[in-house]
Structures are given as C-alpha cells and as structure tokens.
mmCIF file of N, CA and C in Angstrom:
data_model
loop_
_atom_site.group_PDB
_atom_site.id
_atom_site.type_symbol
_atom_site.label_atom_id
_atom_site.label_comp_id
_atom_site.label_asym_id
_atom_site.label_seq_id
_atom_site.Cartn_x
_atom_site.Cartn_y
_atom_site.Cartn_z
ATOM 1 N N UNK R 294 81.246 103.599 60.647
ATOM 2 C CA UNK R 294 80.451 103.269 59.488
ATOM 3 C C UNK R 294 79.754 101.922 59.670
ATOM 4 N N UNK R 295 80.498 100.807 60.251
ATOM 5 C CA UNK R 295 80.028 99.516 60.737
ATOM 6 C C UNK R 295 78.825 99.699 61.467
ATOM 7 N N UNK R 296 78.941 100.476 62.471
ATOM 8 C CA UNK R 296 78.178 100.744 63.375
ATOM 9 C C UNK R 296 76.928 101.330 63.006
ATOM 10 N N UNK R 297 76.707 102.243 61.981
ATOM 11 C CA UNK R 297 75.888 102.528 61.625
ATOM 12 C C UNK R 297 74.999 101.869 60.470
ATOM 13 N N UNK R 298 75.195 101.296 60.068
ATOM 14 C CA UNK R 298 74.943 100.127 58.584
ATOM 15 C C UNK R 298 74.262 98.895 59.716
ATOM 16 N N UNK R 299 74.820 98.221 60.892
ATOM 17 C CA UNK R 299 74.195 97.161 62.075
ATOM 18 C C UNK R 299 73.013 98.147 62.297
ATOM 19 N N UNK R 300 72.949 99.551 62.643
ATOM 20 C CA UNK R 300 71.560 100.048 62.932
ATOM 21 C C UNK R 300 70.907 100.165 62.180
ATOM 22 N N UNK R 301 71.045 100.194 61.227
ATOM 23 C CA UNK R 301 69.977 100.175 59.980
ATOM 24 C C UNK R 301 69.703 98.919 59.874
ATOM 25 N N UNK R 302 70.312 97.892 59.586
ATOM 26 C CA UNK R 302 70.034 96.624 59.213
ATOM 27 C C UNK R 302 68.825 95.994 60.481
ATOM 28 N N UNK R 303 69.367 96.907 61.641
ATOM 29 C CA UNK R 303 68.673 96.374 63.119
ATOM 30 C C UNK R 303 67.199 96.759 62.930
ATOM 31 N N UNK R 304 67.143 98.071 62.430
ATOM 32 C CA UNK R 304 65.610 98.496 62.675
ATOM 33 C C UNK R 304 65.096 98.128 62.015
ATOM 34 N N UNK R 305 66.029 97.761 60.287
ATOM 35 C CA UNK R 305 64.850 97.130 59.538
ATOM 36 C C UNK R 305 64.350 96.047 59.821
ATOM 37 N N UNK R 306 64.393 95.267 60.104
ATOM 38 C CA UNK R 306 64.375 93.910 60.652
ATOM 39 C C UNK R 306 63.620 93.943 62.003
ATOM 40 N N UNK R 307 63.729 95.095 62.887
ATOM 41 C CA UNK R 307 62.648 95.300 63.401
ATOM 42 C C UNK R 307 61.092 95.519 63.308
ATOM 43 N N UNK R 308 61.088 96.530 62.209
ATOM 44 C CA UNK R 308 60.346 96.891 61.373
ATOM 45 C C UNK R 308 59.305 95.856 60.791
ATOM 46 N N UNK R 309 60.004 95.313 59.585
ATOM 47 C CA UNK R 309 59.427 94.163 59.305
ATOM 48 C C UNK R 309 59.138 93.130 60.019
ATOM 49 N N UNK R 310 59.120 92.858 61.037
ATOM 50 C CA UNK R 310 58.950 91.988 62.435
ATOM 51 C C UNK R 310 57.543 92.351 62.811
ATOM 52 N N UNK R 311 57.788 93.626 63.412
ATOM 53 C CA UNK R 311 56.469 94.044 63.541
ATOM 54 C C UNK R 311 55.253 94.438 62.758
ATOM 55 N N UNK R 312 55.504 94.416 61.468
ATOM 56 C CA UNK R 312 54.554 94.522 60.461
ATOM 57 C C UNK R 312 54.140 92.678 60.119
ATOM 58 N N UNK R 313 54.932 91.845 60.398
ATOM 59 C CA UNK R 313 54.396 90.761 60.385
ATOM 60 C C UNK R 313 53.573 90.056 61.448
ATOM 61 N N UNK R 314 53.865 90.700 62.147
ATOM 62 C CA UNK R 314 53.427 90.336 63.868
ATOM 63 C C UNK R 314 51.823 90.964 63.389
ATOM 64 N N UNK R 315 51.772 92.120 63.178
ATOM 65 C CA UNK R 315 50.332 93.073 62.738
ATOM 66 C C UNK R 315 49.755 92.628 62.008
ATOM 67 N N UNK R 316 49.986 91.999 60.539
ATOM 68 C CA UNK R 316 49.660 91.386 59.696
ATOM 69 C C UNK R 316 48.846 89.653 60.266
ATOM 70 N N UNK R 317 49.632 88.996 61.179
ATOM 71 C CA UNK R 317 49.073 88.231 61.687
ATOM 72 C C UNK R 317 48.022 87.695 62.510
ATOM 73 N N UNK R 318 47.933 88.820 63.487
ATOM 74 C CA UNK R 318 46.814 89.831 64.156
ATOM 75 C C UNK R 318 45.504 90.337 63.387
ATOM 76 N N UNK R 319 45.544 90.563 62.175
ATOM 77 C CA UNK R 319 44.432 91.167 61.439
ATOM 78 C C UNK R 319 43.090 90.087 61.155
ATOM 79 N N UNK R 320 42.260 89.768 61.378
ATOM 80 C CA UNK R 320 41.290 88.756 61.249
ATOM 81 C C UNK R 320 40.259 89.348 60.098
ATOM 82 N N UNK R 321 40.528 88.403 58.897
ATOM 83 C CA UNK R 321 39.642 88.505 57.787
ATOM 84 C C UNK R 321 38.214 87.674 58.224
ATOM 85 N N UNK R 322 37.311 88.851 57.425
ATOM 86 C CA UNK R 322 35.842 87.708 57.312
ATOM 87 C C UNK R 322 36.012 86.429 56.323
ATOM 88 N N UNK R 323 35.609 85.499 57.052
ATOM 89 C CA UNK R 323 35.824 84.381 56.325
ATOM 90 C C UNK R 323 34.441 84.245 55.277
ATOM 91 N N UNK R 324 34.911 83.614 53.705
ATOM 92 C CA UNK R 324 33.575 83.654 53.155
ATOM 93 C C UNK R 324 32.828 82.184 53.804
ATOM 94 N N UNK R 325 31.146 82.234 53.186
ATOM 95 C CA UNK R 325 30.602 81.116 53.776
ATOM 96 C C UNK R 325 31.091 79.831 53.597
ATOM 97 N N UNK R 326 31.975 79.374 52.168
ATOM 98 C CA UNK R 326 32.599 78.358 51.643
ATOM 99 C C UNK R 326 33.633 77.971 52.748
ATOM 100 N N UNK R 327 34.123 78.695 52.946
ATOM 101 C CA UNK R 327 35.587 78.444 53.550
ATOM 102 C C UNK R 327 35.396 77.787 54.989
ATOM 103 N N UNK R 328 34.199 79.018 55.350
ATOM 104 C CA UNK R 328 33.528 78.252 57.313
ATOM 105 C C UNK R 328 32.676 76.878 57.366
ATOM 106 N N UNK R 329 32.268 76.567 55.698
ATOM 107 C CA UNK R 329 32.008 74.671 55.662
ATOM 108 C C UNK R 329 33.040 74.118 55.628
ATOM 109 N N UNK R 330 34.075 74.476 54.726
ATOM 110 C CA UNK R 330 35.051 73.330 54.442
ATOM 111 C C UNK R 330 36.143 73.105 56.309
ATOM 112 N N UNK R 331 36.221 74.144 56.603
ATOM 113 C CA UNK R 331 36.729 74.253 58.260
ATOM 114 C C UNK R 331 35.871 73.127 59.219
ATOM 115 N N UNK R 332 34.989 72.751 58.875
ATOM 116 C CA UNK R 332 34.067 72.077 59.470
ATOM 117 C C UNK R 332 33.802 70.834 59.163
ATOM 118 N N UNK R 333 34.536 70.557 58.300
ATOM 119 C CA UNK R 333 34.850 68.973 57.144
ATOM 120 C C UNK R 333 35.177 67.993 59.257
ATOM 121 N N UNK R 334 34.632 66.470 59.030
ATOM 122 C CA UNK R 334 35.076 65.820 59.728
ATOM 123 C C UNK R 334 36.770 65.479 59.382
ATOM 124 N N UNK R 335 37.276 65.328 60.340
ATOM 125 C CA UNK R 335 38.832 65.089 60.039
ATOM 126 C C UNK R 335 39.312 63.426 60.247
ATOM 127 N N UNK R 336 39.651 62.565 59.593
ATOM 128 C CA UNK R 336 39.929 61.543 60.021
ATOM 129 C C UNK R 336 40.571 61.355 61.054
ATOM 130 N N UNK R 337 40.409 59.756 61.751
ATOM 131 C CA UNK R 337 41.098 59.595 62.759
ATOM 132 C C UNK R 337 42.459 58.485 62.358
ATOM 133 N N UNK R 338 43.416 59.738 63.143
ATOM 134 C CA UNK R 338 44.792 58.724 62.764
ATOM 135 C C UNK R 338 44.983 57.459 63.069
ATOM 136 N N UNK R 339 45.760 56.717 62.583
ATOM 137 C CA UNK R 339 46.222 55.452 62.605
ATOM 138 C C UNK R 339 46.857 55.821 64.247
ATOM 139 N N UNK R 340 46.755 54.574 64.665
ATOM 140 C CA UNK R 340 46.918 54.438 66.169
ATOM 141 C C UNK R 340 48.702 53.770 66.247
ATOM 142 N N UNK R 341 49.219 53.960 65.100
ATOM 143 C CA UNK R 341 50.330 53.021 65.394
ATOM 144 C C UNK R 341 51.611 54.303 64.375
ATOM 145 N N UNK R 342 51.308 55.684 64.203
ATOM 146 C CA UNK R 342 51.660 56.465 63.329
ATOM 147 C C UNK R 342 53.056 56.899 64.278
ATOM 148 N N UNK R 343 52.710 57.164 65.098
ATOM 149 C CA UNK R 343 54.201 57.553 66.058
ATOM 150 C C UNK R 343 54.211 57.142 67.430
ATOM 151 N N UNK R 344 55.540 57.050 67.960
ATOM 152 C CA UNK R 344 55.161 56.517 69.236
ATOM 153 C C UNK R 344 54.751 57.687 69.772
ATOM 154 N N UNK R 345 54.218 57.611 71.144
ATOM 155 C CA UNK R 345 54.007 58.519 71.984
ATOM 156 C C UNK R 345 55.210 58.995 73.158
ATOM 157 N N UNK R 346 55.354 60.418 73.004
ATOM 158 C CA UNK R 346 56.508 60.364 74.246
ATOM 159 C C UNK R 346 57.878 60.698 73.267
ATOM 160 N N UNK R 347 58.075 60.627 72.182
ATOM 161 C CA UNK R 347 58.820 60.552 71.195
ATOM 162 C C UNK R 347 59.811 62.069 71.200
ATOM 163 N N UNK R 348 61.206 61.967 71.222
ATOM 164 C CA UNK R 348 61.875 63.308 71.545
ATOM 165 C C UNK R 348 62.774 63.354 70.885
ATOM 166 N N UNK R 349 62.921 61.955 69.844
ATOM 167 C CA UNK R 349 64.452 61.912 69.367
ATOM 168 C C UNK R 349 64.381 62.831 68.063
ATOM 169 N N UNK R 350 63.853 63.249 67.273
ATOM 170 C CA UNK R 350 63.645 63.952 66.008
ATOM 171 C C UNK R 350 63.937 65.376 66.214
ATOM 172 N N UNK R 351 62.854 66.082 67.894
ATOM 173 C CA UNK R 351 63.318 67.310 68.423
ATOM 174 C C UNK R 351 64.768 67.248 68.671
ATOM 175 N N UNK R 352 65.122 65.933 69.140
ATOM 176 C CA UNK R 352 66.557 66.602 69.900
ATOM 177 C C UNK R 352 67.824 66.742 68.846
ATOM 178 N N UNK R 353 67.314 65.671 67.575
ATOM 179 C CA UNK R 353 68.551 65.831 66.957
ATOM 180 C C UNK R 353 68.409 67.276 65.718
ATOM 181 N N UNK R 354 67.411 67.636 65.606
ATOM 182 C CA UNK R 354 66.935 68.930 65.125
ATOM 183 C C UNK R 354 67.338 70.321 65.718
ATOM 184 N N UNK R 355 67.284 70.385 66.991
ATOM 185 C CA UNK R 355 67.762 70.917 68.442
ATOM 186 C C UNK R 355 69.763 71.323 68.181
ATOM 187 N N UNK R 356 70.363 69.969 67.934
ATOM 188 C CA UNK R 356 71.046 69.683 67.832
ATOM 189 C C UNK R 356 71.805 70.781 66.478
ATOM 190 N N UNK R 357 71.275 70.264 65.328
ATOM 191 C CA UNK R 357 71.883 70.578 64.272
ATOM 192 C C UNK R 357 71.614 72.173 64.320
ATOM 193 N N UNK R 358 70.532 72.578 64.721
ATOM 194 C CA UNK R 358 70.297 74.321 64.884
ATOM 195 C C UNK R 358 71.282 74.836 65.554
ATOM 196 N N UNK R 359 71.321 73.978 66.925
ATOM 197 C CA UNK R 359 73.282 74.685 67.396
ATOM 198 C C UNK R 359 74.326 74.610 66.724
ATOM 199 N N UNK R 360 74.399 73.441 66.057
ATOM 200 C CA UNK R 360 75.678 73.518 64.902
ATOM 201 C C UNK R 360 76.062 74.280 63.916
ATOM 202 N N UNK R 361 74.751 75.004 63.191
ATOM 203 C CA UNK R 361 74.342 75.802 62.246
ATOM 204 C C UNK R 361 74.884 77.354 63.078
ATOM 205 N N UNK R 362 74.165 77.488 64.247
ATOM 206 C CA UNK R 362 74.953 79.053 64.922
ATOM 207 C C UNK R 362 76.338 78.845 65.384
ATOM 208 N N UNK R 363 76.413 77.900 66.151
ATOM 209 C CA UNK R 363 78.163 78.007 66.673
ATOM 210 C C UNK R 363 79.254 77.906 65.811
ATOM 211 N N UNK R 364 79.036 77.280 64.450
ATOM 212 C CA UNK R 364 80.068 77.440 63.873
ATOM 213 C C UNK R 364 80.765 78.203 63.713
ATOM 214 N N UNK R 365 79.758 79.306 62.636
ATOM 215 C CA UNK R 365 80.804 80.237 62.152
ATOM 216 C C UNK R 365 81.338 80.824 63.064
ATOM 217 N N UNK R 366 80.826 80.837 64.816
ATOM 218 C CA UNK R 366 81.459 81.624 65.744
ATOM 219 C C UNK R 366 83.013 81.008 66.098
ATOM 220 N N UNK R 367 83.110 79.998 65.820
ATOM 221 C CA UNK R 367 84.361 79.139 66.388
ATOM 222 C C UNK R 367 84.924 78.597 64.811
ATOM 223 N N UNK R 368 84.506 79.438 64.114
ATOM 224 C CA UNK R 368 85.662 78.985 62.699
ATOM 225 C C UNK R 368 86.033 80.728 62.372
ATOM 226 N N UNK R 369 85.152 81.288 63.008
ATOM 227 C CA UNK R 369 85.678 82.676 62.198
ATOM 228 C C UNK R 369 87.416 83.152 62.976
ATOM 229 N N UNK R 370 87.643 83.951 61.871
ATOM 230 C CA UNK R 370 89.348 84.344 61.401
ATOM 231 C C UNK R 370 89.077 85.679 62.783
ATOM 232 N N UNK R 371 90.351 85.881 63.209
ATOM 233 C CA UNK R 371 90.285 86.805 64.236
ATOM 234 C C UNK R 371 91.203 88.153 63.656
ATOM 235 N N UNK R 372 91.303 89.215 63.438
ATOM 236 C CA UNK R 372 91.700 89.876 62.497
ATOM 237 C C UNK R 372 92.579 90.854 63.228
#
C-alpha cells in the first residue's frame, strides 16, 4: 500500500514539474508598454555595494540546506 501511494505521489510531482517546465517555455507577445518600460536605463550600482569574489553568504546558505535534509535522516526513529 506504501508502495503504491510513493507512486502516485511520484508521478504527481512529476507531472506538475513538467507542466511547469512547459508553462515556462511558452513565450507571450509582449504588449507595446511593457517592451518600453524593459528598455528603461537601469542605474549604475554603487561601486562599494559588495565585495567582489564574495562566497561567505553561499556557503553558509549551502550549509544550512544540508542541515535542513540530513536531519530528519539522522534523528528519525528506526522501527
């Protein structure tokens, strides 16, 4: 019964994966408003906004995403 309830849950999730994937893929006509404002000059950043080379934010982000999956693997009850 387990087994079959993981395949369902699997395809749906497949499913919807690929309907988002398709959905993303689809290219609307843009109206004329929208292809000026795309075209707006963009300011130029402050030269002193981040360092360059900068890894510590990825790594401790990096970090906490492993903490978030391994847990429950190494707290769960063995039955």
């Amino acid at each position: 019964m387990k087994t079959k309830k993981f395949l369902i849950v699997s395809a749906a999730l497949v499913v919807l994966t690929a309907f988002l994937i398709l959905l993303n893929f689809n290219v609307h006509a843009a109206a004329p408003s929208a292809a000026l404002a795309l075209q707006q000059a963009t300011p130029t950043p402050f030269a002193d906004a981040s360092e360059v080379g900068s890894t510590n934010g990825i790594l401790v982000m990096g970090v906490v995403i492993v903490l978030i999956i391994i847990s429950p693997l190494i707290f769960r009850k063995k039955k």
